Short mmCIF file of C-alpha atoms and ligand atoms in Angstrom, two decimals:
data_model
loop_
_atom_site.label_atom_id
_atom_site.label_comp_id
_atom_site.label_asym_id
_atom_site.label_seq_id
_atom_site.Cartn_x
_atom_site.Cartn_y
_atom_site.Cartn_z
CA UNK A 1 -306.04 -43.36 -105.21
CA UNK A 2 -305.16 -47.03 -104.86
CA UNK A 3 -306.14 -47.58 -108.46
CA UNK A 4 -303.85 -44.77 -109.62
CA UNK A 5 -300.85 -46.33 -107.81
CA UNK A 6 -301.54 -49.67 -109.38
CA UNK A 7 -301.75 -48.09 -112.82
CA UNK A 8 -298.42 -46.31 -112.21
CA UNK A 9 -296.69 -49.56 -111.19
CA UNK A 10 -298.06 -51.35 -114.25
CA UNK A 11 -297.02 -48.64 -116.69
CA UNK A 12 -293.53 -48.46 -115.19
CA UNK A 13 -293.06 -52.24 -115.33
CA UNK A 14 -294.13 -52.38 -118.96
CA UNK A 15 -291.85 -49.44 -119.86
CA UNK A 16 -288.82 -51.09 -118.17
CA UNK A 17 -289.56 -54.35 -119.96
CA UNK A 18 -289.70 -52.62 -123.35
CA UNK A 19 -286.48 -50.67 -122.80
CA UNK A 20 -284.78 -53.86 -121.54
CA UNK A 21 -285.79 -55.86 -124.55
CA UNK A 22 -284.63 -53.05 -126.83
CA UNK A 23 -281.25 -52.82 -125.10
CA UNK A 24 -280.60 -56.55 -125.18
CA UNK A 25 -281.54 -56.64 -128.86
CA UNK A 26 -279.22 -53.71 -129.56
CA UNK A 27 -276.21 -55.06 -127.65
CA UNK A 28 -276.97 -58.60 -128.71
CA UNK A 29 -276.18 -57.54 -132.26
CA UNK A 30 -272.77 -56.31 -131.23
CA UNK A 31 -272.01 -59.49 -129.37
CA UNK A 32 -273.05 -61.47 -132.45
CA UNK A 33 -270.88 -59.54 -134.85
CA UNK A 34 -267.81 -59.32 -132.65
CA UNK A 35 -267.69 -62.67 -130.97
CA UNK A 36 -269.03 -66.19 -130.98
CA UNK A 37 -271.86 -65.36 -133.34
CA UNK A 38 -269.41 -64.17 -136.01
CA UNK A 39 -269.63 -67.31 -138.08
CA UNK A 40 -273.29 -66.74 -138.76
CA UNK A 41 -272.48 -63.62 -140.78
CA UNK A 42 -272.03 -65.14 -144.26
CA UNK A 43 -275.37 -66.91 -143.95
CA UNK A 44 -277.13 -63.60 -143.52
CA UNK A 45 -275.41 -61.85 -146.45
CA UNK A 46 -278.02 -60.02 -148.51
CA UNK A 47 -278.40 -61.34 -152.10
CA UNK A 48 -276.48 -58.37 -153.52
CA UNK A 49 -273.42 -59.17 -151.41
CA UNK A 50 -273.58 -62.83 -152.46
CA UNK A 51 -273.58 -61.77 -156.09
CA UNK A 52 -270.55 -59.64 -155.40
CA UNK A 53 -268.73 -62.68 -153.99
CA UNK A 54 -269.50 -64.66 -157.15
CA UNK A 55 -268.47 -61.82 -159.44
CA UNK A 56 -265.18 -61.54 -157.55
CA UNK A 57 -263.97 -64.79 -159.16
CA UNK A 58 -261.77 -63.43 -161.87
CA UNK A 59 -259.36 -65.09 -164.24
CA UNK A 60 -255.81 -64.26 -163.17
CA UNK A 61 -253.65 -67.40 -163.26
CA UNK A 62 -249.97 -66.86 -162.45
CA UNK A 63 -247.39 -67.74 -165.10
CA UNK A 64 -245.53 -71.07 -164.67
CA UNK A 65 -242.30 -69.04 -164.83
CA UNK A 66 -243.30 -67.17 -161.66
CA UNK A 67 -243.67 -70.29 -159.51
CA UNK A 68 -241.60 -70.14 -156.29
CA UNK A 69 -238.28 -72.00 -156.34
CA UNK A 70 -239.59 -74.87 -154.20
CA UNK A 71 -242.08 -75.98 -156.89
CA UNK A 72 -240.78 -74.31 -160.06
CA UNK A 73 -239.14 -77.41 -161.54
CA UNK A 74 -242.34 -79.43 -161.08
CA UNK A 75 -244.59 -76.66 -162.47
CA UNK A 76 -242.42 -76.24 -165.59
CA UNK A 77 -242.27 -80.02 -166.16
CA UNK A 78 -246.07 -80.16 -165.79
CA UNK A 79 -246.47 -77.40 -168.40
CA UNK A 80 -244.10 -79.24 -170.76
CA UNK A 81 -245.97 -82.54 -170.36
CA UNK A 82 -249.27 -80.87 -171.27
CA UNK A 83 -247.74 -79.01 -174.23
CA UNK A 84 -245.68 -81.92 -175.66
CA UNK A 85 -247.15 -85.03 -174.12
CA UNK A 86 -245.57 -87.51 -176.54
CA UNK A 87 -242.12 -86.13 -175.73
CA UNK A 88 -242.30 -85.72 -171.94
CA UNK A 89 -244.54 -88.70 -171.08
CA UNK A 90 -243.83 -90.95 -174.07
CA UNK A 91 -244.47 -94.39 -172.47
CA UNK A 92 -248.01 -93.37 -171.51
CA UNK A 93 -249.19 -91.90 -174.81
CA UNK A 94 -250.78 -94.06 -177.51
CA UNK A 95 -251.55 -91.50 -180.20
CA UNK A 96 -250.32 -88.34 -181.89
CA UNK A 97 -252.18 -85.94 -179.58
CA UNK A 98 -250.96 -83.66 -176.81
CA UNK A 99 -253.14 -82.43 -173.95
CA UNK A 100 -252.85 -78.90 -175.34
CA UNK A 101 -254.64 -79.91 -178.58
CA UNK A 102 -257.87 -79.82 -176.55
CA UNK A 103 -256.70 -77.95 -173.42
CA UNK A 104 -255.31 -75.00 -175.41
CA UNK A 105 -252.16 -73.27 -174.10
CA UNK A 106 -251.65 -76.18 -171.69
CA UNK A 107 -254.99 -75.23 -170.10
CA UNK A 108 -254.12 -71.60 -169.26
CA UNK A 109 -257.10 -69.98 -170.95
CA UNK A 110 -260.43 -68.51 -169.95
CA UNK A 111 -262.34 -71.18 -171.89
CA UNK A 112 -265.21 -69.81 -173.96
CA UNK A 113 -264.60 -68.77 -177.58
CA UNK A 114 -261.12 -69.75 -178.83
CA UNK A 115 -260.09 -70.94 -175.35
CA UNK A 116 -260.39 -74.70 -175.78
CA UNK A 117 -260.83 -76.59 -172.51
CA UNK A 118 -259.44 -74.51 -169.64
CA UNK A 119 -257.73 -76.17 -166.68
CA UNK A 120 -257.43 -72.99 -164.59
CA UNK A 121 -259.16 -73.73 -161.30
CA UNK A 122 -259.17 -77.54 -161.43
CA UNK A 123 -256.87 -77.42 -158.40
CA UNK A 124 -259.75 -75.81 -156.46
CA UNK A 125 -262.50 -78.03 -157.96
CA UNK A 126 -261.41 -81.54 -156.98
CA UNK A 127 -262.01 -84.10 -155.50
CA UNK A 128 -265.47 -84.35 -157.09
CA UNK A 129 -268.15 -86.83 -156.15
CA UNK A 130 -269.40 -88.94 -159.06
CA UNK A 131 -272.95 -89.97 -158.35
CA UNK A 132 -273.17 -92.42 -161.20
CA UNK A 133 -270.14 -94.42 -160.06
CA UNK A 134 -270.64 -93.59 -156.39
CA UNK A 135 -267.08 -92.55 -155.60
CA UNK A 136 -264.97 -89.42 -155.32
CA UNK A 137 -262.63 -88.57 -158.19
CA UNK A 138 -259.40 -86.72 -157.51
CA UNK A 139 -257.12 -85.02 -160.02
CA UNK A 140 -254.85 -88.05 -160.36
CA UNK A 141 -257.77 -90.24 -161.44
CA UNK A 142 -259.21 -87.50 -163.67
CA UNK A 143 -255.84 -86.94 -165.36
CA UNK A 144 -255.43 -90.66 -165.98
CA UNK A 145 -258.92 -90.75 -167.55
CA UNK A 146 -257.54 -88.44 -170.22
CA UNK A 147 -254.33 -90.52 -170.53
CA UNK A 148 -256.34 -93.73 -171.04
CA UNK A 149 -259.01 -92.28 -173.31
CA UNK A 150 -258.09 -88.93 -174.93
CA UNK A 151 -254.45 -90.03 -175.30
CA UNK A 152 -255.37 -93.69 -175.99
CA UNK A 153 -252.51 -94.56 -173.64
CA UNK A 154 -251.75 -95.89 -170.18
CA UNK A 155 -252.29 -94.35 -166.74
CA UNK A 156 -249.32 -92.50 -165.26
CA UNK A 157 -248.21 -94.19 -162.03
CA UNK A 158 -249.56 -92.22 -159.07
CA UNK A 159 -246.11 -91.98 -157.52
CA UNK A 160 -244.35 -90.88 -160.70
CA UNK A 161 -242.44 -87.64 -161.05
CA UNK A 162 -244.64 -86.84 -164.06
CA UNK A 163 -247.92 -87.15 -162.16
CA UNK A 164 -246.55 -85.07 -159.28
CA UNK A 165 -245.50 -82.43 -161.83
CA UNK A 166 -248.92 -82.31 -163.53
CA UNK A 167 -250.81 -82.00 -160.24
CA UNK A 168 -248.41 -79.32 -158.93
CA UNK A 169 -248.94 -77.44 -162.21
CA UNK A 170 -252.75 -77.58 -161.76
CA UNK A 171 -252.42 -76.23 -158.21
CA UNK A 172 -250.17 -73.39 -159.31
CA UNK A 173 -252.42 -72.22 -162.18
CA UNK A 174 -255.40 -72.42 -159.79
CA UNK A 175 -253.72 -70.12 -157.24
CA UNK A 176 -256.02 -67.57 -155.62
CA UNK A 177 -259.29 -69.26 -156.63
CA UNK A 178 -261.55 -70.18 -153.69
CA UNK A 179 -261.85 -73.91 -153.04
CA UNK A 180 -265.04 -75.31 -154.65
CA UNK A 181 -266.09 -71.95 -156.08
CA UNK A 182 -268.27 -72.06 -159.20
CA UNK A 183 -265.69 -71.51 -161.92
CA UNK A 184 -267.57 -70.33 -165.00
CA UNK A 185 -264.87 -71.06 -167.60
CA UNK A 186 -264.43 -74.80 -166.81
CA UNK A 187 -266.12 -77.48 -168.91
CA UNK A 188 -268.10 -77.36 -172.13
CA UNK A 189 -271.54 -75.71 -172.25
CA UNK A 190 -273.94 -77.94 -174.18
CA UNK A 191 -275.45 -76.37 -177.27
CA UNK A 192 -279.15 -75.70 -176.96
CA UNK A 193 -280.95 -76.83 -180.09
CA UNK A 194 -283.77 -79.08 -181.26
CA UNK A 195 -281.89 -79.80 -184.52
CA UNK A 196 -281.63 -83.52 -185.37
CA UNK A 197 -277.97 -84.04 -186.39
CA UNK A 198 -277.45 -85.03 -190.04
CA UNK A 199 -274.29 -87.10 -190.60
CA UNK A 200 -274.27 -86.68 -194.40
CA UNK A 201 -274.49 -82.91 -194.12
CA UNK A 202 -271.77 -83.14 -191.46
CA UNK A 203 -269.50 -84.79 -194.03
CA UNK A 204 -269.98 -81.81 -196.34
CA UNK A 205 -269.17 -79.41 -193.50
CA UNK A 206 -266.03 -81.45 -192.76
CA UNK A 207 -264.82 -81.30 -196.38
CA UNK A 208 -265.49 -77.58 -196.62
CA UNK A 209 -264.32 -76.42 -193.18
CA UNK A 210 -262.01 -78.95 -191.55
CA UNK A 211 -260.18 -81.14 -194.09
CA UNK A 212 -257.78 -78.36 -195.07
CA UNK A 213 -256.05 -78.65 -191.65
CA UNK A 214 -257.12 -82.04 -190.24
CA UNK A 215 -256.68 -83.94 -193.56
CA UNK A 216 -259.20 -85.44 -196.00
CA UNK A 217 -259.45 -88.59 -193.84
CA UNK A 218 -259.19 -86.89 -190.48
CA UNK A 219 -255.68 -88.28 -190.15
CA UNK A 220 -254.08 -84.95 -189.22
CA UNK A 221 -251.48 -82.82 -191.03
CA UNK A 222 -248.62 -80.57 -190.01
CA UNK A 223 -251.27 -77.91 -189.43
CA UNK A 224 -253.57 -79.89 -187.09
CA UNK A 225 -253.82 -83.10 -185.04
CA UNK A 226 -255.82 -86.19 -186.12
CA UNK A 227 -259.59 -86.33 -185.52
CA UNK A 228 -260.05 -90.07 -186.08
CA UNK A 229 -258.14 -93.20 -187.11
CA UNK A 230 -255.37 -95.12 -185.27
CA UNK A 231 -253.52 -91.99 -184.10
CA UNK A 232 -256.46 -90.12 -182.52
CA UNK A 233 -258.45 -90.32 -179.25
CA UNK A 234 -260.34 -93.58 -178.58
CA UNK A 235 -264.08 -94.24 -178.36
CA UNK A 236 -264.05 -93.90 -174.55
CA UNK A 237 -262.84 -90.28 -174.67
CA UNK A 238 -264.98 -87.30 -173.61
CA UNK A 239 -264.33 -85.81 -177.04
CA UNK A 240 -265.95 -88.85 -178.66
CA UNK A 241 -269.38 -87.78 -177.38
CA UNK A 242 -271.16 -85.85 -180.18
CA UNK A 243 -272.43 -83.24 -177.69
CA UNK A 244 -268.87 -82.46 -176.56
CA UNK A 245 -267.44 -82.36 -180.11
CA UNK A 246 -270.28 -80.04 -181.18
CA UNK A 247 -269.75 -77.62 -178.29
CA UNK A 248 -265.94 -77.65 -178.63
CA UNK A 249 -266.10 -77.12 -182.40
CA UNK A 250 -268.75 -74.41 -182.18
CA UNK A 251 -266.51 -72.44 -179.79
CA UNK A 252 -263.11 -73.18 -181.35
CA UNK A 253 -263.15 -74.46 -184.95
CA UNK A 254 -261.99 -73.65 -187.59
CA UNK A 255 -259.11 -72.69 -185.30
CA UNK A 256 -258.91 -68.93 -184.75
CA UNK A 257 -262.13 -68.26 -186.64
CA UNK A 258 -264.95 -70.39 -185.21
CA UNK A 259 -267.89 -69.53 -187.47
CA UNK A 260 -270.04 -72.68 -187.67
CA UNK A 261 -273.77 -72.38 -187.00
CA UNK A 262 -275.10 -74.52 -184.15
CA UNK A 263 -276.69 -76.84 -186.77
CA UNK A 264 -273.42 -77.26 -188.73
CA UNK A 265 -271.53 -77.94 -185.48
CA UNK A 266 -274.04 -80.65 -184.49
CA UNK A 267 -273.87 -82.20 -187.98
CA UNK A 268 -270.07 -82.27 -188.22
CA UNK A 269 -269.87 -83.67 -184.67
CA UNK A 270 -272.17 -86.54 -185.66
CA UNK A 271 -269.95 -87.20 -188.68
CA UNK A 272 -266.65 -87.13 -186.75
CA UNK A 273 -268.04 -89.36 -183.95
CA UNK A 274 -269.12 -91.97 -186.54
CA UNK A 275 -265.60 -92.41 -187.98
CA UNK A 276 -263.35 -95.35 -187.02
CA UNK A 277 -260.97 -94.93 -184.07
CA UNK A 278 -259.27 -97.09 -181.42
CA UNK A 279 -261.56 -98.94 -179.03
CA UNK A 280 -261.27 -98.18 -175.31
CA UNK A 281 -260.85 -101.17 -173.03
CA UNK A 282 -260.34 -100.53 -169.32
CA UNK A 283 -257.60 -103.04 -168.54
C1 HEC B 1 -259.10 -85.12 -177.46
C2 HEC B 1 -259.25 -84.04 -176.50
C3 HEC B 1 -258.54 -84.14 -175.16
C4 HEC B 1 -257.21 -84.39 -174.91
C5 HEC B 1 -256.13 -84.69 -175.92
C6 HEC B 1 -257.05 -84.33 -173.48
N1 HEC B 1 -258.23 -84.02 -172.88
FE1 HEC B 1 -258.54 -83.66 -170.89
N2 HEC B 1 -260.52 -83.41 -171.24
C7 HEC B 1 -261.13 -83.50 -172.47
C8 HEC B 1 -262.56 -83.37 -172.30
C9 HEC B 1 -263.61 -83.43 -173.42
C10 HEC B 1 -262.78 -83.19 -170.91
C11 HEC B 1 -264.14 -83.00 -170.20
C12 HEC B 1 -264.54 -81.56 -170.18
C13 HEC B 1 -265.86 -81.34 -169.48
O1 HEC B 1 -265.99 -81.74 -168.31
O2 HEC B 1 -266.76 -80.74 -170.06
C14 HEC B 1 -261.47 -83.21 -170.29
C15 HEC B 1 -261.26 -83.01 -168.92
C16 HEC B 1 -260.01 -82.96 -168.31
C17 HEC B 1 -259.80 -82.62 -166.93
C18 HEC B 1 -260.89 -82.20 -165.94
C19 HEC B 1 -261.28 -80.76 -166.24
C20 HEC B 1 -262.49 -80.26 -165.50
O3 HEC B 1 -262.96 -79.15 -165.86
O4 HEC B 1 -263.01 -80.91 -164.59
C21 HEC B 1 -258.45 -82.69 -166.71
C22 HEC B 1 -257.74 -82.41 -165.40
C23 HEC B 1 -257.83 -83.09 -167.95
N3 HEC B 1 -258.81 -83.24 -168.91
C24 HEC B 1 -256.48 -83.28 -168.14
C25 HEC B 1 -255.90 -83.70 -169.35
C26 HEC B 1 -254.50 -83.99 -169.51
C27 HEC B 1 -253.44 -83.89 -168.43
C28 HEC B 1 -254.33 -84.39 -170.81
C29 HEC B 1 -253.07 -84.89 -171.48
C30 HEC B 1 -252.39 -86.01 -170.82
C31 HEC B 1 -255.62 -84.30 -171.46
N4 HEC B 1 -256.55 -83.90 -170.54
C32 HEC B 1 -255.84 -84.55 -172.81
C33 HEC B 1 -260.52 -83.66 -173.69
C34 HEC B 1 -259.17 -83.92 -173.87
C1 HEC B 2 -256.88 -73.63 -189.62
C2 HEC B 2 -256.70 -75.03 -189.32
C3 HEC B 2 -257.86 -75.77 -188.70
C4 HEC B 2 -259.14 -75.91 -189.20
C5 HEC B 2 -259.68 -75.38 -190.51
C6 HEC B 2 -259.84 -76.75 -188.24
N1 HEC B 2 -259.04 -77.08 -187.20
FE1 HEC B 2 -259.51 -78.27 -185.61
N2 HEC B 2 -257.68 -77.93 -184.82
C7 HEC B 2 -256.66 -77.21 -185.42
C8 HEC B 2 -255.50 -77.19 -184.54
C9 HEC B 2 -254.14 -76.55 -184.86
C10 HEC B 2 -255.86 -77.88 -183.38
C11 HEC B 2 -255.01 -78.06 -182.12
C12 HEC B 2 -254.92 -76.73 -181.41
C13 HEC B 2 -253.79 -76.61 -180.41
O1 HEC B 2 -253.03 -77.55 -180.23
O2 HEC B 2 -253.67 -75.50 -179.82
C14 HEC B 2 -257.23 -78.36 -183.60
C15 HEC B 2 -257.95 -79.15 -182.69
C16 HEC B 2 -259.16 -79.76 -182.97
C17 HEC B 2 -259.81 -80.74 -182.12
C18 HEC B 2 -259.26 -81.32 -180.82
C19 HEC B 2 -258.01 -82.15 -181.06
C20 HEC B 2 -258.23 -83.35 -181.94
O3 HEC B 2 -257.45 -83.53 -182.90
O4 HEC B 2 -259.15 -84.12 -181.69
C21 HEC B 2 -261.00 -81.06 -182.73
C22 HEC B 2 -262.04 -82.05 -182.22
C23 HEC B 2 -261.08 -80.28 -183.94
N3 HEC B 2 -259.95 -79.50 -184.05
C24 HEC B 2 -262.14 -80.33 -184.84
C25 HEC B 2 -262.23 -79.55 -185.98
C26 HEC B 2 -263.39 -79.53 -186.85
C27 HEC B 2 -264.61 -80.42 -186.71
C28 HEC B 2 -263.13 -78.61 -187.82
C29 HEC B 2 -264.03 -78.16 -188.94
C30 HEC B 2 -265.28 -77.54 -188.52
C31 HEC B 2 -261.80 -78.08 -187.58
N4 HEC B 2 -261.31 -78.66 -186.44
C32 HEC B 2 -261.17 -77.12 -188.36
C33 HEC B 2 -256.70 -76.59 -186.64
C34 HEC B 2 -257.82 -76.50 -187.46
#
């Protein structure tokens, strides 16, 4: 009899404990979702939902014309500087190039084939930390890298109307993109190949595929900007690195009909990079 009572008490205690634990687990979830625990939600997203977040980054830059009145003048000036750099930022340009010669359509493209170097999303991608130099690079510094090297010119003063216009333009064409999202269309994908570049073969590719627009001596024509010589980018430019020329050319050249094999692109890049051009000195 005594033993039966004891067993009853034990069973009841265990049952209450189980139901209690179940209830607190159940309601605990609600408390988590609705209140203080809310910020833990993204960390527990299942992989499928994370993929959905990444896929949601779509290319939809607004037009400069649609900028709100408060920034429209700056956005349009920024677009003009990128499209006709020698006209709108003359004192800072040391060659015959404009930003748009590499950053097609003043950067409003989806990159990839025929897109040149997109700038859509740079407003959400900077400042960036440069491990090699151990400092953070903002868009003013990055823009002046291209003025000093790609444009063989001088840095725009940080406080200038022109720099403010360029940075406002970047922000506007980056509208809607999440800050520090992975933006798939920025930058140049390096070509994967074990081919050893052949400069002499690259010269033949140049004569056959490039000279018609860029000139026999890479000096540029009415149809295309210079690739080397006094009026092109200097030897400190990103485009002077054979890997970057090869990738850019494979995706974009001949303009409108990029049809070079990976091997031909690597060869012609080696040839172009070996030609004379202004020397970069960081004064
Ligand atoms: C000769 C070609 C060339 C010209 C002209 C040029 N750039 Fe660039 N630019 C590059 C290359 C190459 C990169 C590096 C791309 C990469 O990271 O893969 C770059 C990168 C940039 C970036 C950073 C983009 C990113 O994805 O992080 C900005 C901003 C930029 N350039 C602005 C300008 C502006 C403004 C001008 C005109 C004043 C200009 N560039 C002219 C070749 C050029
Ligand atoms: C049909 C004419 C045409 C042909 C052919 C052509 N290009 Fe271009 N290329 C252009 C034009 C035009 C631009 C500038 C595009 C712009 O401003 O939108 C350009 C830009 C460039 C640039 C970046 C700007 C500069 O001057 O540095 C490089 C590098 C380049 N081309 C390399 C080549 C190479 C290498 C070949 C041969 C494989 C080639 N191109 C064939 C028309 C051509």
